[in-house]
PDB file of C-alpha atoms in Angstrom:
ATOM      1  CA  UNK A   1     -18.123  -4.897 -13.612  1.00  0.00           C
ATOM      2  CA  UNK A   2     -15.134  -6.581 -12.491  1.00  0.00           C
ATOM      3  CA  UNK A   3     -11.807  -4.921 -11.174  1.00  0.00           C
ATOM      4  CA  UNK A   4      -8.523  -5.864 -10.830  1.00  0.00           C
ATOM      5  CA  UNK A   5      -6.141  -3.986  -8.438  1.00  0.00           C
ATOM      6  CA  UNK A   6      -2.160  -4.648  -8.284  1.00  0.00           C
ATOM      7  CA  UNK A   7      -0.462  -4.621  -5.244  1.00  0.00           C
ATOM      8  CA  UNK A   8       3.048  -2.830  -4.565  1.00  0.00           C
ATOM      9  CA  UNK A   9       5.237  -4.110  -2.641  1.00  0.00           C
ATOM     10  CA  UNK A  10       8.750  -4.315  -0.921  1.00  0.00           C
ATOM     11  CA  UNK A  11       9.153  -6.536   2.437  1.00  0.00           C
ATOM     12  CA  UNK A  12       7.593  -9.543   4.193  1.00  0.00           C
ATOM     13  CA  UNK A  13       4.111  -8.535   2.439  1.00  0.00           C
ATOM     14  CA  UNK A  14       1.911  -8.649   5.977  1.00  0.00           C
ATOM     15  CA  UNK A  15      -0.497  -5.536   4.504  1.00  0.00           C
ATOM     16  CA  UNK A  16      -0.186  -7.391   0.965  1.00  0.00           C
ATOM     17  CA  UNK A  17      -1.745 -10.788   2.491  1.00  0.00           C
ATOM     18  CA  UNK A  18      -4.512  -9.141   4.273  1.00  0.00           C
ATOM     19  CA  UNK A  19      -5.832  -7.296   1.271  1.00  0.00           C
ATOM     20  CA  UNK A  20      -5.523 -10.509  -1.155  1.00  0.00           C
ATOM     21  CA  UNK A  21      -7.788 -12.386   1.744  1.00  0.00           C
ATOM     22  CA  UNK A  22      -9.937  -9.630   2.210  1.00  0.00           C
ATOM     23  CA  UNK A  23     -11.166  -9.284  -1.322  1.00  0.00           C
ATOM     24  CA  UNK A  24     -10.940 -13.252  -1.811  1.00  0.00           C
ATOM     25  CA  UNK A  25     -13.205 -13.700   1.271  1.00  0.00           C
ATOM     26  CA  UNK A  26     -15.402 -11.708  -0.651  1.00  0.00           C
ATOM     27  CA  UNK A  27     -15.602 -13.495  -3.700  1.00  0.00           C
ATOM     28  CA  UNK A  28     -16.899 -10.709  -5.566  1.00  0.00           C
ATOM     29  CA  UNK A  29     -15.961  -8.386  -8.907  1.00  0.00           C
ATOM     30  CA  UNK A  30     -12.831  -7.050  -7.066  1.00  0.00           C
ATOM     31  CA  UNK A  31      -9.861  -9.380  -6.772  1.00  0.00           C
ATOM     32  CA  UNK A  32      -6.233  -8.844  -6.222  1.00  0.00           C
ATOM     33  CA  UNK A  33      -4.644 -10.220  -9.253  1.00  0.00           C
ATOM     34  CA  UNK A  34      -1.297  -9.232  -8.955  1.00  0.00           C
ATOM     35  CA  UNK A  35       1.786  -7.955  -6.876  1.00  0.00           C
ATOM     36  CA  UNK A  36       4.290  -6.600  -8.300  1.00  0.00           C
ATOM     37  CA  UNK A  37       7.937  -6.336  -6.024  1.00  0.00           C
ATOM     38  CA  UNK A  38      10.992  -4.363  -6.417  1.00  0.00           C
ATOM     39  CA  UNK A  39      13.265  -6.563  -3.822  1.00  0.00           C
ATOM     40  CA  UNK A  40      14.373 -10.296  -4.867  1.00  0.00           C
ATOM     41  CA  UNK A  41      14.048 -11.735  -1.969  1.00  0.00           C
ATOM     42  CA  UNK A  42      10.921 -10.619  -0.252  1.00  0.00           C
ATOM     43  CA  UNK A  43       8.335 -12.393   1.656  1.00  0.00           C
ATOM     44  CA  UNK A  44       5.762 -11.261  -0.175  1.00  0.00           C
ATOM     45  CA  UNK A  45       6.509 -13.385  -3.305  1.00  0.00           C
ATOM     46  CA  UNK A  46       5.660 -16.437  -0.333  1.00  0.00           C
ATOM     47  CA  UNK A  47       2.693 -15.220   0.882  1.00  0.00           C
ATOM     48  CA  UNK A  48       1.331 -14.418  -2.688  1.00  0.00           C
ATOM     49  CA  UNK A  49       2.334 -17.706  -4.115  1.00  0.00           C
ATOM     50  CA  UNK A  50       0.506 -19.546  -1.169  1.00  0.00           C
ATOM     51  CA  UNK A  51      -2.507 -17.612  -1.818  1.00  0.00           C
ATOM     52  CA  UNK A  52      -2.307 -17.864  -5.705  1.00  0.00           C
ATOM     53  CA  UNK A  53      -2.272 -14.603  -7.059  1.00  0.00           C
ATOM     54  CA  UNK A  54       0.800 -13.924  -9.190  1.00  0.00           C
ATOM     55  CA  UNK A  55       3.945 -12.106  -7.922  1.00  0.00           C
ATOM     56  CA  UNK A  56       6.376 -10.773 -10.017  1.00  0.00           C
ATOM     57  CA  UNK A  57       9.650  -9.017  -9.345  1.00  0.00           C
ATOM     58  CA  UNK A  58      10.749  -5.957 -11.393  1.00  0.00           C
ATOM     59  CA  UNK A  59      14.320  -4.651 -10.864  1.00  0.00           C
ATOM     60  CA  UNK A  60      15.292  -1.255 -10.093  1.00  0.00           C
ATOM     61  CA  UNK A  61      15.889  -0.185 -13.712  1.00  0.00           C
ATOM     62  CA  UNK A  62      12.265  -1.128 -14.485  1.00  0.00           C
ATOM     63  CA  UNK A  63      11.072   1.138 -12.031  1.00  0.00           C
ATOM     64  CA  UNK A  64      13.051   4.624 -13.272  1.00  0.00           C
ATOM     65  CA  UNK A  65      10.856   4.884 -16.246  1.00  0.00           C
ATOM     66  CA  UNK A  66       8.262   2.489 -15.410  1.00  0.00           C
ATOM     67  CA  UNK A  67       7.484   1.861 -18.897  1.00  0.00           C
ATOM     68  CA  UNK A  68       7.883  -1.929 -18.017  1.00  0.00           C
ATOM     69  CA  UNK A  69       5.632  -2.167 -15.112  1.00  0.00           C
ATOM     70  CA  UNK A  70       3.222   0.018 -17.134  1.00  0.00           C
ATOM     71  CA  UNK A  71       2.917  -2.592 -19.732  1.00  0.00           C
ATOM     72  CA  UNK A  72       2.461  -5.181 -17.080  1.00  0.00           C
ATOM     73  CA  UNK A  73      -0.219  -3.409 -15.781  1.00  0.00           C
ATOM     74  CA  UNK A  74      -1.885  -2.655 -19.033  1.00  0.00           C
ATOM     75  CA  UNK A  75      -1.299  -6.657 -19.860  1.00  0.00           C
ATOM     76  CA  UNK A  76      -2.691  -7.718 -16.737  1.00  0.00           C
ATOM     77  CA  UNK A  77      -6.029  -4.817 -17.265  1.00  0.00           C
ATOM     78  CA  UNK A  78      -5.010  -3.525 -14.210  1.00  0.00           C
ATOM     79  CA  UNK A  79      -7.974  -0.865 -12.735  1.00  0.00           C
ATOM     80  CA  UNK A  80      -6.039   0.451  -9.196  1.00  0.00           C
ATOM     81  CA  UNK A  81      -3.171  -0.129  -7.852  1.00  0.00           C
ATOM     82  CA  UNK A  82      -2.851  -0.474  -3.972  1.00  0.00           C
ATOM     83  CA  UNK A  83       0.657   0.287  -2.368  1.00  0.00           C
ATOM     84  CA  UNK A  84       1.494  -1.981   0.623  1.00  0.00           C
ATOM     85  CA  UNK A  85       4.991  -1.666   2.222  1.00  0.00           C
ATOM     86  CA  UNK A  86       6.233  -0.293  -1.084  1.00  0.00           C
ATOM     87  CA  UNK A  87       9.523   1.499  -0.577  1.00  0.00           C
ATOM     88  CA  UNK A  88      10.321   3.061  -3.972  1.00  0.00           C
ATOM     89  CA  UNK A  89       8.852   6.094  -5.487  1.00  0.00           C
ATOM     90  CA  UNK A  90       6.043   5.530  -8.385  1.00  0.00           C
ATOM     91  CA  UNK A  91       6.857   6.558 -11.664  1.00  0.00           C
ATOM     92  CA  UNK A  92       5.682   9.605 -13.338  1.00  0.00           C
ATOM     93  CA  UNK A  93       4.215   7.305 -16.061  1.00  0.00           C
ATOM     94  CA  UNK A  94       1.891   5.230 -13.630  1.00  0.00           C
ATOM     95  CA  UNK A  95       1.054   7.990 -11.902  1.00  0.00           C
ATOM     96  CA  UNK A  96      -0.389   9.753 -15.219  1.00  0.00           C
ATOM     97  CA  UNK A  97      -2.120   7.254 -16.629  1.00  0.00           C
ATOM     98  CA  UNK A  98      -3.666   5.881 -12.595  1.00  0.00           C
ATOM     99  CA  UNK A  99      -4.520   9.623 -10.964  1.00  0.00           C
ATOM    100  CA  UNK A 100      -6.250   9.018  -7.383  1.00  0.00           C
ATOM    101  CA  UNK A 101      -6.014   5.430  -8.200  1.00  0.00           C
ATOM    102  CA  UNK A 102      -3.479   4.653  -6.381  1.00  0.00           C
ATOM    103  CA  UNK A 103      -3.249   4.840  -2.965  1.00  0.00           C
ATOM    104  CA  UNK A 104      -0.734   4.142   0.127  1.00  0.00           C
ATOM    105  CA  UNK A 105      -0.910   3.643   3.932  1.00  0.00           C
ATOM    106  CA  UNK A 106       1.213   5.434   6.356  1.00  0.00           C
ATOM    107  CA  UNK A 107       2.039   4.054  10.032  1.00  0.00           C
ATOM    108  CA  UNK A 108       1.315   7.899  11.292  1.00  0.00           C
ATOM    109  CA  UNK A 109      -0.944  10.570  11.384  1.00  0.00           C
ATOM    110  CA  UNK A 110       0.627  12.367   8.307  1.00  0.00           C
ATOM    111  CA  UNK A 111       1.481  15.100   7.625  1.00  0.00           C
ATOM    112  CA  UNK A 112       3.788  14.463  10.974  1.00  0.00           C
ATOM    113  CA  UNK A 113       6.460  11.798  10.670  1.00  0.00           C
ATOM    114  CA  UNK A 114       6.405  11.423   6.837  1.00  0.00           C
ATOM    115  CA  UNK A 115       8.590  11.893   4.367  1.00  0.00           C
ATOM    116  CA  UNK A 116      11.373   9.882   2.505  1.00  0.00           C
ATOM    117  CA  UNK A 117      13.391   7.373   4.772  1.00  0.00           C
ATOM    118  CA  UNK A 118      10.219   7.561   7.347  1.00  0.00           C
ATOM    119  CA  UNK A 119       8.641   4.076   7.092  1.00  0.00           C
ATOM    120  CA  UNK A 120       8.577   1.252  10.010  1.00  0.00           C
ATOM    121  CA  UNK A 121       9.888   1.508  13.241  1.00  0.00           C
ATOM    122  CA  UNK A 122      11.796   4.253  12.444  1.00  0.00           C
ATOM    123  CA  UNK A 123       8.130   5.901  12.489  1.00  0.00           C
ATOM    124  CA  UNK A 124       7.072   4.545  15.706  1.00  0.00           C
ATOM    125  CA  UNK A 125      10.346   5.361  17.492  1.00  0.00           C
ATOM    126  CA  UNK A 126      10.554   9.224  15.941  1.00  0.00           C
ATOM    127  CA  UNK A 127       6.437   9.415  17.639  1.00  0.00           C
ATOM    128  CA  UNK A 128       7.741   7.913  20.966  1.00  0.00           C
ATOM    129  CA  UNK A 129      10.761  10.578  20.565  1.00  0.00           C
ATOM    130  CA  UNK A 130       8.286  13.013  20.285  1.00  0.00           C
ATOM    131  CA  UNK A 131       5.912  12.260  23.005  1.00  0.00           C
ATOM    132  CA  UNK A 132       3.149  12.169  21.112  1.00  0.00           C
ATOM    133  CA  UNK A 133      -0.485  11.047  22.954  1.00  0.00           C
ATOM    134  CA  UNK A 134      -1.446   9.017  19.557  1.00  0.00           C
ATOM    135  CA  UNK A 135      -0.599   7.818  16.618  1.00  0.00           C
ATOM    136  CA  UNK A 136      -2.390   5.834  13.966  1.00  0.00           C
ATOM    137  CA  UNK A 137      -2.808   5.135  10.050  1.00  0.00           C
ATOM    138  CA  UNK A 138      -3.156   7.826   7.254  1.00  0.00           C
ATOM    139  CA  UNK A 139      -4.421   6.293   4.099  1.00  0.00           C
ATOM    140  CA  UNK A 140      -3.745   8.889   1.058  1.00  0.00           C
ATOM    141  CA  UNK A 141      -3.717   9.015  -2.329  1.00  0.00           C
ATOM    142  CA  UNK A 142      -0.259   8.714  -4.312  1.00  0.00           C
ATOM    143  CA  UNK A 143       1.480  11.796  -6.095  1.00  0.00           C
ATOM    144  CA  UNK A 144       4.853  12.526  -7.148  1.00  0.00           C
ATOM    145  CA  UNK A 145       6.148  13.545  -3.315  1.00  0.00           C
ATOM    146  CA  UNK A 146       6.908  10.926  -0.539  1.00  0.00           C
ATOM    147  CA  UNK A 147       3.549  11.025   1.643  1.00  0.00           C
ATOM    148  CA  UNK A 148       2.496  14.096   0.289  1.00  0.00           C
ATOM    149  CA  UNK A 149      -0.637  12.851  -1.870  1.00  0.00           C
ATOM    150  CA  UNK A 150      -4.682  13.707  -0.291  1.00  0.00           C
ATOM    151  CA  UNK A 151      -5.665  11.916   2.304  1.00  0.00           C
ATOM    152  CA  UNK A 152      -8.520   9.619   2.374  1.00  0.00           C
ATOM    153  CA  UNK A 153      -8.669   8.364   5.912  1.00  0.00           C
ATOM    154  CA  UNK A 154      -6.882   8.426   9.259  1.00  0.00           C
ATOM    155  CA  UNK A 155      -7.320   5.933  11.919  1.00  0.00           C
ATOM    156  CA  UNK A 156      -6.050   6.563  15.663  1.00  0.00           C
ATOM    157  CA  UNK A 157      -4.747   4.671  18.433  1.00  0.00           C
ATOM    158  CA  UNK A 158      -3.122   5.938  21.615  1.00  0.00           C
ATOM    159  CA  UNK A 159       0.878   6.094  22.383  1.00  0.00           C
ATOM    160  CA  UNK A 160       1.236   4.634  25.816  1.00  0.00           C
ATOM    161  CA  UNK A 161       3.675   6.133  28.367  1.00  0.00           C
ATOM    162  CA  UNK A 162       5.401   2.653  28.443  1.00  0.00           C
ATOM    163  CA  UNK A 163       5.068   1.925  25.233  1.00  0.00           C
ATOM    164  CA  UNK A 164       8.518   0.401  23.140  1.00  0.00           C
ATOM    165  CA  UNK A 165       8.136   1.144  19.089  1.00  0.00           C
ATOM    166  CA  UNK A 166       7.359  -2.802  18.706  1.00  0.00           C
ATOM    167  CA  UNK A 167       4.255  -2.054  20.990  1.00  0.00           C
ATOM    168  CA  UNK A 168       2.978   0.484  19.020  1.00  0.00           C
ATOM    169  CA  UNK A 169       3.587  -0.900  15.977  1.00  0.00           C
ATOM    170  CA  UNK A 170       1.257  -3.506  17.110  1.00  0.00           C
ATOM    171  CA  UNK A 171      -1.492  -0.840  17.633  1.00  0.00           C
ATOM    172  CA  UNK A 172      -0.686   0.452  14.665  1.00  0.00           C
ATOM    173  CA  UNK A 173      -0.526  -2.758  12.382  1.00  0.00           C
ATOM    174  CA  UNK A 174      -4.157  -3.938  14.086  1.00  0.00           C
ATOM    175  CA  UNK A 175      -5.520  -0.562  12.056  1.00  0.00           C
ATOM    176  CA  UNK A 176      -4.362  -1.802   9.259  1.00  0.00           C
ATOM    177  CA  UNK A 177      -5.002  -4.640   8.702  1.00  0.00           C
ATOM    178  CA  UNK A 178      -9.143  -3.533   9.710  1.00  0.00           C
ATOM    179  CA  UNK A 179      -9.697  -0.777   7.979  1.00  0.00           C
ATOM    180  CA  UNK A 180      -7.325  -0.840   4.707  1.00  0.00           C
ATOM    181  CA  UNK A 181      -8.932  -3.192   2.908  1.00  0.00           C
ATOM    182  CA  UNK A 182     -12.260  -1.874   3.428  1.00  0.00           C
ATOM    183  CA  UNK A 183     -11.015   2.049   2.569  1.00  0.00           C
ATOM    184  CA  UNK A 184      -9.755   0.546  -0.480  1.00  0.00           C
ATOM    185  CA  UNK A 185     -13.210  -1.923  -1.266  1.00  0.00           C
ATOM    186  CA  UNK A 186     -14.794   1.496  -0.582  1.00  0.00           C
ATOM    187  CA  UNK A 187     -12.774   3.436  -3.361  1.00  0.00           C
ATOM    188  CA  UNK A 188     -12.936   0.654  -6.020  1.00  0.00           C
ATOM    189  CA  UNK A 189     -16.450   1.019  -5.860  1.00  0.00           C
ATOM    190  CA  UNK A 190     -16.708   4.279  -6.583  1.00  0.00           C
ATOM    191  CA  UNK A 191     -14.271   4.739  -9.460  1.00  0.00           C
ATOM    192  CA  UNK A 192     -16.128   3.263 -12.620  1.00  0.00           C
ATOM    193  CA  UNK A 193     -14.460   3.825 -14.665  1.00  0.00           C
ATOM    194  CA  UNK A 194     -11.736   0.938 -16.337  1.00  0.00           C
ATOM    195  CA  UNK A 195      -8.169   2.042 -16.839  1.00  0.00           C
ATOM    196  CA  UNK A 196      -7.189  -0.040 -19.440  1.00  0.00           C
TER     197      UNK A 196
END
């Protein structure tokens, strides 16, 4: 049975990219067929457009009640949504009608260094603060709370005592962009059931 998953997004769309190639590599039931963007002028619409999968922006007003983007998603039979570099909170609406169908990634190993206004390098730079031996990806389902959903997965990599917050974002990012897809290839296949 075929799925369809929707990407969030915000920024240059890096996370976004990978997943589209992943499942397109593929070529099976599961394809990216849409990303949806709350910023104008992000990257992402690029990188979609290159790649042919439709990218469309929604302005902020769309996303307070998210009754627009929900009929987008309903119009488009949307079955999961996948949030890559997404910087605005989900709407109740979505989250109702997609529970643990929606899921986010985290450049730490949640629950420390989470939270609203924690994405990025302000991330890596608050773990280097820290002195933290490792850091790493959380993968985690989406609720109503800034990183505060179940977690799925974590992946680890080491902080290195001369490590700058551009080096370990590079760790970091190489987590990613392996094991994201395949967490998310993983959890398409087991939900079943259509949303639509």
């Amino acid at each position: 049975m075929e799925k369809k998953i929707a990407i969030f997004a915000s920024g240059s769309g890096t996370n976004a990219e990978n997943i589209i190639r992943y499942f397109q590599a593929k070529q099976g039931e599961t394809q990216v067929v849409l990303v949806v963007c709350n910023r104008q002028q992000a990257k992402v619409f690029d990188r979609a457009k290159q790649l042919d999968v439709s990218c469309i922006y929604m302005n902020k007003d769309a996303w307070v009640t998210g009754e627009e983007v929900m009929r987008l998603l309903h119009e488009r039979e949307i079955d999961f949504i996948v949030l890559a570099g997404f910087l605005a909170r989900v709407p109740d609406i979505i989250l109702q009608v997609y529970p643990r169908r929606i899921v986010n990634i985290h450049p730490s190993l949640l629950p420390k260094f989470g939270g609203k206004g924690m994405y990025g390098d302000r991330v890596h730079r608050a773990v280097l603060e820290a002195g933290e031996h490792e850091s790493g990806i959380t993968i985690q389902y989406v609720n109503e709370h800034y990183d505060e959903g179940d977690i799925i997965a974590q992946y680890r990599c080491p902080v290195l005592p001369e490590d700058t917050p551009e080096e370990l974002a590079k760790r970091v990012h190489a987590l990613e962009y392996e094991f994201y897809p395949q967490v998310v290839e993983r959890l398409v296949k087991a939900d079943c059931q259509p949303c639509h």
